[in-house]
């Protein structure tokens, strides 16, 4: 596995919630994070139908544009009762044409599970794929999963996206009711970052 030997890492995301979580998780390891928006990078179209495919598009585009190693995150939620939907379309479910509305997206998820009947499972997984790409075209891939249950009504004010309806296995609070350190220690993104640190550092 190729090592990362810089102290500044370009994180190829325009999502403020993801960027904040990455910055917090990487700071203790001496890595300064720079986001794609701060570098004025365009947001490439995510045309693949897998998390790793879309993460590769974002990381390679950013590495090519800047000449720096770039880490991208493609993530989302897979709902068992909906055969894995919304999956790579997790962000699309929140799209309104005038920005993203996660209350609308969470309501759709709850409505579609409810429509499957009273016995439909409410289990789901948050999934995260990280790709670190270098300007010469090499890349390394890391994955993390957090299993849980979708609750209704939503609960909590922290986090972002679908956090208020997601209760991780082993907890009786949602991700939006957790302190950020607690979420980062068990989350799909936290697990993928741990794999990245173990693989590309040290
Ligand atoms: P993308 O990876 O930018 O295509 O979008 C992933 C989408 O998944 C985000 O916009 C969020 O809605 C959702 N998502 C990913 N990670 C989390 C998380 O940790 N909490 C809540 N929602 C998340």
Short mmCIF file of C-alpha atoms and ligand atoms in Angstrom, two decimals:
data_model
loop_
_atom_site.label_atom_id
_atom_site.label_comp_id
_atom_site.label_asym_id
_atom_site.label_seq_id
_atom_site.Cartn_x
_atom_site.Cartn_y
_atom_site.Cartn_z
CA UNK A 1 0.00 0.00 0.00
CA UNK A 2 1.30 3.46 -0.87
CA UNK A 3 1.91 5.77 2.14
CA UNK A 4 0.76 9.38 2.45
CA UNK A 5 3.79 11.44 3.46
CA UNK A 6 2.45 15.02 3.49
CA UNK A 7 0.98 17.00 6.36
CA UNK A 8 -1.78 18.69 4.34
CA UNK A 9 -4.54 16.65 2.81
CA UNK A 10 -6.99 17.83 0.17
CA UNK A 11 -10.41 16.42 0.99
CA UNK A 12 -12.42 16.34 -2.22
CA UNK A 13 -15.85 17.14 -0.82
CA UNK A 14 -18.18 20.14 -0.94
CA UNK A 15 -20.29 18.67 1.89
CA UNK A 16 -19.67 20.78 5.01
CA UNK A 17 -20.81 18.00 7.39
CA UNK A 18 -18.41 15.46 5.92
CA UNK A 19 -15.55 17.98 5.85
CA UNK A 20 -16.04 18.87 9.51
CA UNK A 21 -16.03 15.21 10.58
CA UNK A 22 -12.87 14.47 8.54
CA UNK A 23 -11.09 17.53 9.95
CA UNK A 24 -11.88 16.47 13.53
CA UNK A 25 -10.83 12.87 12.97
CA UNK A 26 -7.54 13.70 11.21
CA UNK A 27 -6.40 16.61 13.41
CA UNK A 28 -5.01 14.34 16.20
CA UNK A 29 -2.78 12.68 13.58
CA UNK A 30 -1.11 15.94 12.54
CA UNK A 31 -2.98 16.21 9.25
CA UNK A 32 -4.35 19.58 8.19
CA UNK A 33 -7.42 19.23 6.01
CA UNK A 34 -8.24 21.54 3.10
CA UNK A 35 -11.69 21.27 1.50
CA UNK A 36 -12.56 21.32 -2.19
CA UNK A 37 -14.57 24.54 -1.89
CA UNK A 38 -11.58 26.40 -0.38
CA UNK A 39 -9.54 25.32 -3.42
CA UNK A 40 -12.30 26.46 -5.81
CA UNK A 41 -12.62 22.99 -7.28
CA UNK A 42 -15.66 22.19 -9.40
CA UNK A 43 -17.99 19.41 -8.22
CA UNK A 44 -17.68 16.57 -10.74
CA UNK A 45 -20.80 14.67 -11.78
CA UNK A 46 -21.22 11.36 -9.96
CA UNK A 47 -22.08 9.08 -12.86
CA UNK A 48 -21.26 5.64 -11.38
CA UNK A 49 -23.72 3.33 -9.64
CA UNK A 50 -21.37 2.26 -6.83
CA UNK A 51 -19.92 4.17 -3.86
CA UNK A 52 -16.37 3.27 -4.91
CA UNK A 53 -16.99 4.35 -8.51
CA UNK A 54 -18.21 7.79 -7.46
CA UNK A 55 -15.48 8.17 -4.81
CA UNK A 56 -12.88 7.43 -7.52
CA UNK A 57 -14.35 10.11 -9.83
CA UNK A 58 -14.14 12.77 -7.08
CA UNK A 59 -10.64 11.85 -5.82
CA UNK A 60 -9.01 11.58 -9.24
CA UNK A 61 -10.61 14.81 -10.51
CA UNK A 62 -9.30 16.71 -7.46
CA UNK A 63 -5.81 15.16 -7.63
CA UNK A 64 -5.53 15.98 -11.34
CA UNK A 65 -6.76 19.56 -10.86
CA UNK A 66 -4.41 20.38 -7.97
CA UNK A 67 -1.38 18.09 -8.34
CA UNK A 68 -1.95 17.02 -4.70
CA UNK A 69 -3.01 13.67 -3.23
CA UNK A 70 -6.77 13.94 -2.70
CA UNK A 71 -9.11 12.00 -0.42
CA UNK A 72 -12.77 11.69 -1.38
CA UNK A 73 -15.75 10.30 0.49
CA UNK A 74 -18.77 8.72 -1.13
CA UNK A 75 -21.32 7.64 1.39
CA UNK A 76 -24.98 7.00 1.93
CA UNK A 77 -27.58 4.85 3.55
CA UNK A 78 -28.83 1.43 2.45
CA UNK A 79 -32.27 0.39 3.74
CA UNK A 80 -32.97 -3.36 3.90
CA UNK A 81 -36.75 -3.08 3.34
CA UNK A 82 -36.06 -1.05 0.17
CA UNK A 83 -33.53 -3.50 -1.33
CA UNK A 84 -30.63 -1.20 -0.50
CA UNK A 85 -32.19 2.10 -1.69
CA UNK A 86 -31.40 4.98 -1.66
CA UNK A 87 -27.72 3.81 -1.68
CA UNK A 88 -25.66 5.94 -4.07
CA UNK A 89 -28.78 8.13 -4.52
CA UNK A 90 -28.92 9.11 -0.81
CA UNK A 91 -28.15 12.78 -1.47
CA UNK A 92 -30.51 12.85 -4.49
CA UNK A 93 -33.49 12.00 -2.27
CA UNK A 94 -32.92 15.36 -0.55
CA UNK A 95 -32.58 17.42 -3.74
CA UNK A 96 -35.26 20.07 -4.25
CA UNK A 97 -33.81 22.23 -7.02
CA UNK A 98 -33.20 24.94 -4.39
CA UNK A 99 -30.79 23.07 -2.14
CA UNK A 100 -31.17 19.90 -0.07
CA UNK A 101 -34.06 19.14 2.26
CA UNK A 102 -33.24 16.22 4.57
CA UNK A 103 -36.61 16.37 6.33
CA UNK A 104 -38.14 15.53 2.93
CA UNK A 105 -35.62 12.74 2.35
CA UNK A 106 -36.15 11.18 5.80
CA UNK A 107 -39.94 11.40 5.39
CA UNK A 108 -39.67 9.57 2.06
CA UNK A 109 -37.52 6.83 3.64
CA UNK A 110 -40.02 6.38 6.48
CA UNK A 111 -43.04 6.44 4.11
CA UNK A 112 -41.53 3.85 1.77
CA UNK A 113 -40.68 1.46 4.64
CA UNK A 114 -44.17 1.94 6.15
CA UNK A 115 -45.75 1.17 2.75
CA UNK A 116 -44.02 -2.25 2.81
CA UNK A 117 -46.27 -3.26 5.73
CA UNK A 118 -46.02 -3.62 9.50
CA UNK A 119 -43.51 -6.49 9.34
CA UNK A 120 -41.02 -4.66 7.12
CA UNK A 121 -37.59 -4.51 8.79
CA UNK A 122 -36.39 -1.03 9.79
CA UNK A 123 -32.74 -2.03 9.64
CA UNK A 124 -30.31 0.04 7.57
CA UNK A 125 -26.60 0.70 7.16
CA UNK A 126 -24.61 3.87 6.75
CA UNK A 127 -21.78 3.13 4.30
CA UNK A 128 -18.65 5.12 3.50
CA UNK A 129 -16.01 4.57 0.84
CA UNK A 130 -12.86 6.69 0.97
CA UNK A 131 -10.50 6.90 -2.00
CA UNK A 132 -7.07 8.48 -1.75
CA UNK A 133 -5.87 9.33 -5.28
CA UNK A 134 -2.45 10.62 -6.32
CA UNK A 135 -1.85 12.85 -9.36
CA UNK A 136 -0.09 9.95 -11.16
CA UNK A 137 -3.37 7.96 -11.17
CA UNK A 138 -2.61 5.54 -8.30
CA UNK A 139 -5.33 5.11 -5.66
CA UNK A 140 -6.13 3.26 -2.44
CA UNK A 141 -9.68 2.39 -1.25
CA UNK A 142 -11.03 2.13 2.34
CA UNK A 143 -14.53 1.21 3.51
CA UNK A 144 -16.58 1.51 6.68
CA UNK A 145 -20.11 0.41 7.65
CA UNK A 146 -22.35 1.32 10.61
CA UNK A 147 -25.44 -0.90 11.04
CA UNK A 148 -28.54 0.42 12.76
CA UNK A 149 -32.30 0.95 12.80
CA UNK A 150 -34.41 3.80 11.39
CA UNK A 151 -36.66 5.45 13.98
CA UNK A 152 -39.68 7.71 13.57
CA UNK A 153 -40.28 10.45 14.60
CA UNK A 154 -36.78 11.83 14.13
CA UNK A 155 -34.74 12.77 17.21
CA UNK A 156 -31.80 15.08 17.91
CA UNK A 157 -30.14 18.24 16.67
CA UNK A 158 -26.51 17.23 16.02
CA UNK A 159 -24.83 15.87 12.91
CA UNK A 160 -26.23 16.21 9.39
CA UNK A 161 -28.17 14.43 6.68
CA UNK A 162 -30.12 11.36 7.88
CA UNK A 163 -28.55 11.36 11.39
CA UNK A 164 -31.84 12.21 13.24
CA UNK A 165 -33.53 8.97 12.10
CA UNK A 166 -30.54 6.61 12.44
CA UNK A 167 -30.06 4.67 15.70
CA UNK A 168 -26.82 2.65 15.60
CA UNK A 169 -26.90 -0.98 16.81
CA UNK A 170 -26.18 -1.12 20.55
CA UNK A 171 -27.53 2.40 21.22
CA UNK A 172 -30.91 3.82 22.21
CA UNK A 173 -30.12 7.29 20.86
CA UNK A 174 -29.84 8.50 17.26
CA UNK A 175 -26.65 9.82 15.67
CA UNK A 176 -28.15 13.32 15.99
CA UNK A 177 -28.45 12.86 19.78
CA UNK A 178 -24.78 11.85 20.15
CA UNK A 179 -21.80 14.04 20.86
CA UNK A 180 -19.68 14.25 17.71
CA UNK A 181 -16.77 12.32 19.27
CA UNK A 182 -19.11 9.45 20.03
CA UNK A 183 -20.50 9.34 16.50
CA UNK A 184 -17.00 9.54 14.99
CA UNK A 185 -15.84 6.59 17.14
CA UNK A 186 -18.46 4.20 15.70
CA UNK A 187 -19.53 5.71 12.38
CA UNK A 188 -19.05 4.38 8.86
CA UNK A 189 -16.83 7.42 8.16
CA UNK A 190 -14.89 6.94 11.41
CA UNK A 191 -14.24 3.29 10.56
CA UNK A 192 -13.13 4.13 7.01
CA UNK A 193 -10.83 6.87 8.37
CA UNK A 194 -9.30 4.37 10.84
CA UNK A 195 -8.60 2.00 7.92
CA UNK A 196 -7.08 4.91 5.95
CA UNK A 197 -4.84 5.88 8.91
CA UNK A 198 -3.75 2.28 9.46
CA UNK A 199 -3.01 1.80 5.76
CA UNK A 200 -1.46 5.07 4.60
CA UNK A 201 0.33 6.33 7.74
CA UNK A 202 3.03 4.85 9.95
P1 LIG B 1 -22.58 11.92 -1.47
O1 LIG B 1 -21.57 10.93 -0.90
O2 LIG B 1 -22.08 13.30 -1.44
O3 LIG B 1 -23.11 11.46 -2.79
O4 LIG B 1 -23.84 11.95 -0.50
C1 LIG B 1 -23.96 11.18 0.63
C2 LIG B 1 -25.21 11.55 1.38
O5 LIG B 1 -25.40 10.52 2.35
C3 LIG B 1 -25.08 12.84 2.17
O6 LIG B 1 -25.59 13.93 1.50
C4 LIG B 1 -25.93 12.54 3.41
O7 LIG B 1 -27.25 12.82 3.13
C5 LIG B 1 -25.83 11.04 3.58
N1 LIG B 1 -24.84 10.75 4.61
C6 LIG B 1 -23.57 10.33 4.44
N2 LIG B 1 -22.96 10.20 5.62
C7 LIG B 1 -23.85 10.58 6.55
C8 LIG B 1 -23.78 10.70 7.97
O8 LIG B 1 -22.76 10.46 8.62
N3 LIG B 1 -24.91 11.10 8.57
C9 LIG B 1 -26.06 11.41 7.90
N4 LIG B 1 -26.17 11.35 6.59
C10 LIG B 1 -25.06 10.92 5.91
#
